[in-house]
Coordinates of C-alpha atoms in Angstrom, one line a residue:
Chain A
M66 CA 78.2 77.9 85.4
K67 CA 76.2 76.9 88.4
E68 CA 74.7 80.4 89.0
L69 CA 73.8 83.4 86.6
S70 CA 75.8 85.6 89.0
L71 CA 78.9 83.7 87.8
N72 CA 78.1 84.5 84.2
I73 CA 77.5 88.1 85.1
L74 CA 80.9 88.2 86.8
D75 CA 82.4 86.7 83.7
I76 CA 80.6 88.9 81.2
A77 CA 81.4 92.0 83.2
Q78 CA 85.1 91.2 82.9
N79 CA 84.8 91.8 79.2
S80 CA 83.4 95.3 79.9
I81 CA 86.5 96.0 82.2
K82 CA 88.8 94.8 79.6
A83 CA 87.2 97.1 77.0
G84 CA 88.2 100.0 79.1
A85 CA 84.8 101.1 80.4
D86 CA 84.6 103.6 83.2
T87 CA 81.0 102.9 83.8
I88 CA 79.3 99.5 83.9
S89 CA 75.6 98.9 84.8
V90 CA 74.2 95.6 85.5
I91 CA 70.4 95.9 85.4
L92 CA 68.1 93.0 86.3
T93 CA 64.4 93.3 85.6
E94 CA 62.1 90.5 86.8
T95 CA 58.5 89.8 86.2
Q96 CA 56.4 86.9 87.4
D97 CA 58.0 84.5 84.8
T98 CA 60.9 86.3 83.3
L99 CA 64.4 87.7 84.2
T100 CA 66.2 90.0 81.9
I101 CA 69.9 90.7 82.6
C102 CA 71.3 93.7 80.8
I103 CA 75.1 94.6 81.1
T104 CA 75.8 97.9 79.7
D105 CA 79.3 99.4 79.3
N106 CA 81.0 102.5 77.7
G107 CA 84.1 100.6 76.7
C108 CA 85.7 100.5 73.4
G109 CA 82.9 98.5 71.8
M110 CA 83.1 95.9 69.0
K111 CA 83.3 96.2 65.3
P112 CA 80.5 94.8 63.2
D113 CA 82.3 91.8 62.0
F114 CA 83.6 90.8 65.5
L115 CA 80.2 91.4 66.9
E116 CA 78.6 89.1 64.5
A117 CA 81.2 86.4 65.3
V118 CA 81.2 87.0 69.1
T119 CA 78.8 84.3 70.1
N120 CA 81.0 81.7 68.4
P121 CA 83.2 79.8 70.9
F122 CA 86.1 80.1 68.4
T123 CA 86.0 83.8 68.6
T124 CA 88.1 85.3 71.4
T125 CA 90.2 88.2 72.4
R126 CA 92.3 86.1 74.7
T127 CA 95.9 85.2 73.6
T128 CA 96.4 82.1 75.6
R129 CA 93.8 80.0 73.9
K130 CA 91.8 80.1 70.6
V131 CA 88.4 79.6 72.4
G132 CA 86.3 81.9 74.3
L133 CA 83.3 80.5 76.2
G134 CA 82.0 83.4 78.2
I135 CA 79.4 84.7 75.8
P136 CA 78.4 81.2 74.4
L137 CA 77.8 79.9 78.0
F138 CA 75.7 82.9 78.9
K139 CA 73.8 82.5 75.7
L140 CA 73.3 78.8 76.4
A141 CA 71.9 79.5 79.9
A142 CA 69.4 81.9 78.3
E143 CA 68.3 79.8 75.4
Q144 CA 67.9 76.6 77.4
T145 CA 65.0 78.4 79.1
D146 CA 63.6 79.4 75.8
G147 CA 65.0 82.8 76.4
S148 CA 67.4 84.7 74.3
L149 CA 70.7 86.7 74.1
T150 CA 71.3 89.8 72.2
I151 CA 74.3 92.0 71.9
T152 CA 74.6 95.4 70.4
S153 CA 77.8 97.3 70.2
K154 CA 79.3 100.6 69.0
H155 CA 83.1 100.6 68.2
E156 CA 85.0 103.7 69.3
S157 CA 86.5 104.1 65.8
D158 CA 82.9 104.6 64.4
F159 CA 81.3 106.2 67.5
P160 CA 84.0 108.3 69.1
V161 CA 81.6 109.7 71.8
D162 CA 79.0 107.1 72.5
H163 CA 80.7 103.9 72.1
G164 CA 80.1 100.8 74.2
T165 CA 78.4 97.4 74.4
V166 CA 75.0 96.2 75.8
V167 CA 74.6 92.5 76.4
T168 CA 70.9 91.6 77.1
A169 CA 69.8 88.1 78.2
V170 CA 66.2 87.0 78.8
F171 CA 65.4 84.0 80.9
R172 CA 62.2 82.2 81.5
T173 CA 62.3 81.8 85.3
Q174 CA 59.7 79.0 85.5
H175 CA 61.6 76.8 83.0
M176 CA 63.0 73.6 84.3
D177 CA 66.5 74.5 83.1
F178 CA 66.6 78.0 84.6
T179 CA 69.9 78.6 86.4
P180 CA 69.3 80.4 89.7
L181 CA 71.0 83.8 90.1
G182 CA 72.9 82.7 93.2
D183 CA 75.4 84.8 95.1
I184 CA 75.1 88.2 93.4
A185 CA 76.6 90.0 96.5
S186 CA 79.8 88.0 95.9
T187 CA 79.8 89.0 92.3
L188 CA 79.5 92.6 93.0
T189 CA 81.9 92.8 95.7
I190 CA 84.5 91.1 93.6
L191 CA 83.8 93.3 90.6
I192 CA 84.2 96.4 92.9
Q193 CA 87.2 95.2 94.6
G194 CA 88.9 94.3 91.4
S195 CA 88.0 97.6 89.7
P196 CA 87.2 100.2 92.3
D197 CA 87.7 103.1 89.8
I198 CA 84.8 102.0 87.6
H199 CA 81.4 103.5 88.3
W200 CA 79.3 100.4 89.1
I201 CA 75.6 100.6 88.9
Y202 CA 73.4 97.7 90.0
T203 CA 69.6 97.4 90.1
H204 CA 67.4 94.4 90.5
T205 CA 63.7 95.3 90.0
T206 CA 61.2 92.5 90.9
P207 CA 57.5 92.5 91.5
W208 CA 58.4 91.8 95.2
G209 CA 60.9 94.6 95.7
D210 CA 64.0 96.2 94.5
V211 CA 67.7 96.2 95.1
S212 CA 70.1 98.8 94.1
L213 CA 73.7 100.0 94.4
D214 CA 75.5 102.9 92.8
T215 CA 79.3 103.1 93.7
Q216 CA 79.2 107.0 92.9
E217 CA 76.8 107.5 95.8
L218 CA 79.1 105.4 98.1
K219 CA 82.1 107.4 96.9
A220 CA 80.4 110.7 97.7
V221 CA 80.1 109.4 101.3
L222 CA 83.5 107.8 101.6
G223 CA 85.6 110.7 100.3
D224 CA 89.2 109.5 100.0
V225 CA 88.7 106.2 101.6
P226 CA 89.1 103.6 98.6
L227 CA 86.1 101.4 97.7
D228 CA 88.3 98.4 97.9
T229 CA 89.0 98.8 101.6
F230 CA 88.0 95.7 103.2
E231 CA 85.5 97.3 105.6
V232 CA 83.8 99.0 102.7
I233 CA 83.6 95.8 100.7
A234 CA 82.2 94.0 103.6
W235 CA 79.6 96.7 104.1
I236 CA 78.5 96.5 100.3
S237 CA 78.1 92.8 100.7
E238 CA 75.8 93.2 103.7
Y239 CA 74.0 96.1 102.2
I240 CA 73.1 93.9 99.0
K241 CA 72.1 90.9 101.2
E242 CA 69.9 93.0 103.5
Q243 CA 68.1 94.5 100.6
Y244 CA 67.3 91.0 99.3
S245 CA 66.3 89.6 102.6
V246 CA 63.4 92.1 102.8
F247 CA 61.6 90.4 99.9
N248 CA 63.3 87.0 99.5
K249 CA 60.8 84.4 98.5
Chain B
M150 CA 69.3 98.1 107.9
K151 CA 72.6 99.2 106.5
S152 CA 72.7 102.9 105.9
L153 CA 75.0 105.4 104.3
A154 CA 75.5 106.8 107.7
E155 CA 77.3 103.6 108.5
L156 CA 79.5 104.1 105.6
A157 CA 80.4 107.6 106.9
A158 CA 81.4 106.0 110.1
I159 CA 83.8 103.6 108.2
R160 CA 85.2 106.7 106.5
E161 CA 86.0 108.3 109.9
K162 CA 87.5 105.1 111.2
M163 CA 89.5 104.4 108.0
Q164 CA 91.0 107.8 107.4
G165 CA 94.0 107.3 109.6
K166 CA 94.7 103.9 108.1
V167 CA 94.7 105.0 104.5
V168 CA 98.0 106.5 104.8
L169 CA 99.4 103.2 106.0
R170 CA 98.3 101.5 102.9
E171 CA 100.4 103.7 100.7
G172 CA 103.5 101.6 100.9
S173 CA 101.6 98.4 100.6
G174 CA 102.1 95.5 98.1
D175 CA 105.2 93.6 99.4
I176 CA 103.2 90.5 98.4
R177 CA 100.7 90.4 95.5
V178 CA 98.1 87.6 95.3
V179 CA 96.7 87.4 91.8
V180 CA 93.6 85.1 91.1
G181 CA 92.7 84.1 87.6
M182 CA 89.2 85.3 86.8
A183 CA 88.6 84.5 83.3
T184 CA 85.7 82.2 82.1
C185 CA 87.7 79.1 83.0
G186 CA 88.6 80.3 86.5
I187 CA 85.1 81.5 87.3
A188 CA 83.6 78.3 86.2
A189 CA 86.0 76.2 88.3
G190 CA 85.1 78.2 91.4
A191 CA 87.6 81.2 91.5
R192 CA 85.0 83.5 93.0
P193 CA 84.9 81.8 96.5
V194 CA 88.8 81.4 96.4
L195 CA 89.1 85.1 95.8
S196 CA 86.6 86.0 98.5
A197 CA 88.5 83.7 100.9
F198 CA 91.8 85.6 100.3
V199 CA 90.3 89.0 100.8
E200 CA 88.6 87.9 103.9
E201 CA 91.4 86.0 105.4
I202 CA 93.9 88.8 104.7
N203 CA 91.7 91.1 106.6
N204 CA 91.2 88.8 109.5
R205 CA 94.9 88.4 109.9
D206 CA 95.5 92.1 109.5
L207 CA 97.7 91.6 106.5
A208 CA 96.1 94.4 104.3
G209 CA 99.0 96.6 104.5
K210 CA 101.4 94.0 103.4
V211 CA 99.4 91.9 100.9
T212 CA 97.3 93.0 98.0
V213 CA 94.8 90.8 96.1
S214 CA 94.1 91.4 92.5
Q215 CA 92.4 89.7 89.6
T216 CA 93.8 88.8 86.0
G217 CA 92.4 87.0 83.0
C218 CA 93.2 83.6 81.7
I219 CA 96.6 82.4 82.8
G220 CA 96.7 79.7 80.1
I221 CA 96.4 76.5 82.3
C222 CA 92.6 76.4 82.2
Q223 CA 92.5 72.7 83.3
F224 CA 94.2 73.6 86.6
E225 CA 91.8 76.4 87.6
P226 CA 91.2 78.0 89.9
V227 CA 94.8 79.3 89.6
V228 CA 96.4 81.7 92.1
E229 CA 99.9 83.4 91.6
I230 CA 101.9 84.7 94.5
Y231 CA 104.3 87.5 93.6
E232 CA 107.0 88.6 96.2
A233 CA 109.9 91.0 95.7
D234 CA 113.1 89.1 95.0
K235 CA 111.4 85.7 95.0
E236 CA 110.3 83.5 92.1
K237 CA 106.5 83.5 91.4
V238 CA 104.7 80.7 92.9
T239 CA 101.7 79.3 91.0
Y240 CA 99.0 77.4 93.0
V241 CA 96.5 75.2 91.1
K242 CA 93.1 73.7 91.8
M243 CA 92.7 76.1 94.6
T244 CA 89.7 76.0 97.1
P245 CA 88.8 78.5 99.9
D246 CA 90.3 76.1 102.5
K247 CA 93.5 75.9 100.5
A248 CA 93.6 79.7 100.2
K249 CA 93.5 79.9 104.1
E250 CA 96.3 77.4 104.2
V251 CA 98.4 79.4 101.7
I252 CA 98.0 82.5 103.9
E253 CA 98.9 80.6 107.0
K254 CA 101.9 78.6 105.7
H255 CA 103.2 80.7 102.7
I256 CA 102.3 84.3 103.3
I257 CA 102.7 84.3 107.1
G258 CA 105.1 81.3 107.5
G259 CA 107.2 82.0 104.4
K260 CA 107.0 78.3 103.3
V261 CA 105.7 77.4 99.9
I262 CA 103.2 74.5 100.0
D263 CA 104.7 72.3 97.3
E264 CA 101.9 69.9 96.8
Y265 CA 99.5 72.7 95.7
T266 CA 101.9 74.2 93.1
V267 CA 101.7 73.8 89.4
S268 CA 105.2 72.1 89.4
N269 CA 103.8 69.3 91.5
I270 CA 101.3 68.1 88.8

């Protein structure tokens, strides 16, 4: 993957497939680290699947016996001397508070750090593809913050769907403008 | 700066149009968005479809959706076009430029671009 925002798009697809109705993508940056935390309230994973999930030969897909989404994200983190951790609660054991949290830590000054890239595209594609999910995005940095919460947008939009082109285009600009304020 | 007030204006503007969208979906464009598709460049392809469909005022007729792995990872980005009473068309190794061409020739013009389809590989 050429951009971390592509990994985020990929990992969030797992949350969608897990049946989550709320997915948050929280980025926290310091001078030399970036932590990406993707949290969902989907069905979760059972302990044995969770244990095997960073193995490329573990997958839920039926078309092929390999799944590279999490291994690639892990690689991107570890190649910067960072880390990837996943915690999950399966709905069979946790009927109320089930879900998965994927946390990746990156060292941003490391030579092999992959840039975040076009996060606005990732967010608009996720929202366009799953407008009924409550999406929360925040990116906190020492230079400024960016945030988006589709619930707030829905409150303004009423019955106009989130995946209306004009709304998607607005979201894209909204994100880009917030970044432009403090872009280094 | 973009503000929520602007969003309210979009709401005012769109309210009449929403009804029109009800009967939509004559043509369905489905983009493969699993790891294989994303790594091969499906994100800009999907964005190109969404944008161009709006530019050409086709939103009432064409819907764009996403799917997982279609099973031919080596030919990603893969795009499938579903149209009522017609056979599914599978385009492979797509790019944003090819996406625009598919809209122009296939979706508007009604002619499948054979050289981009999976059967031509």
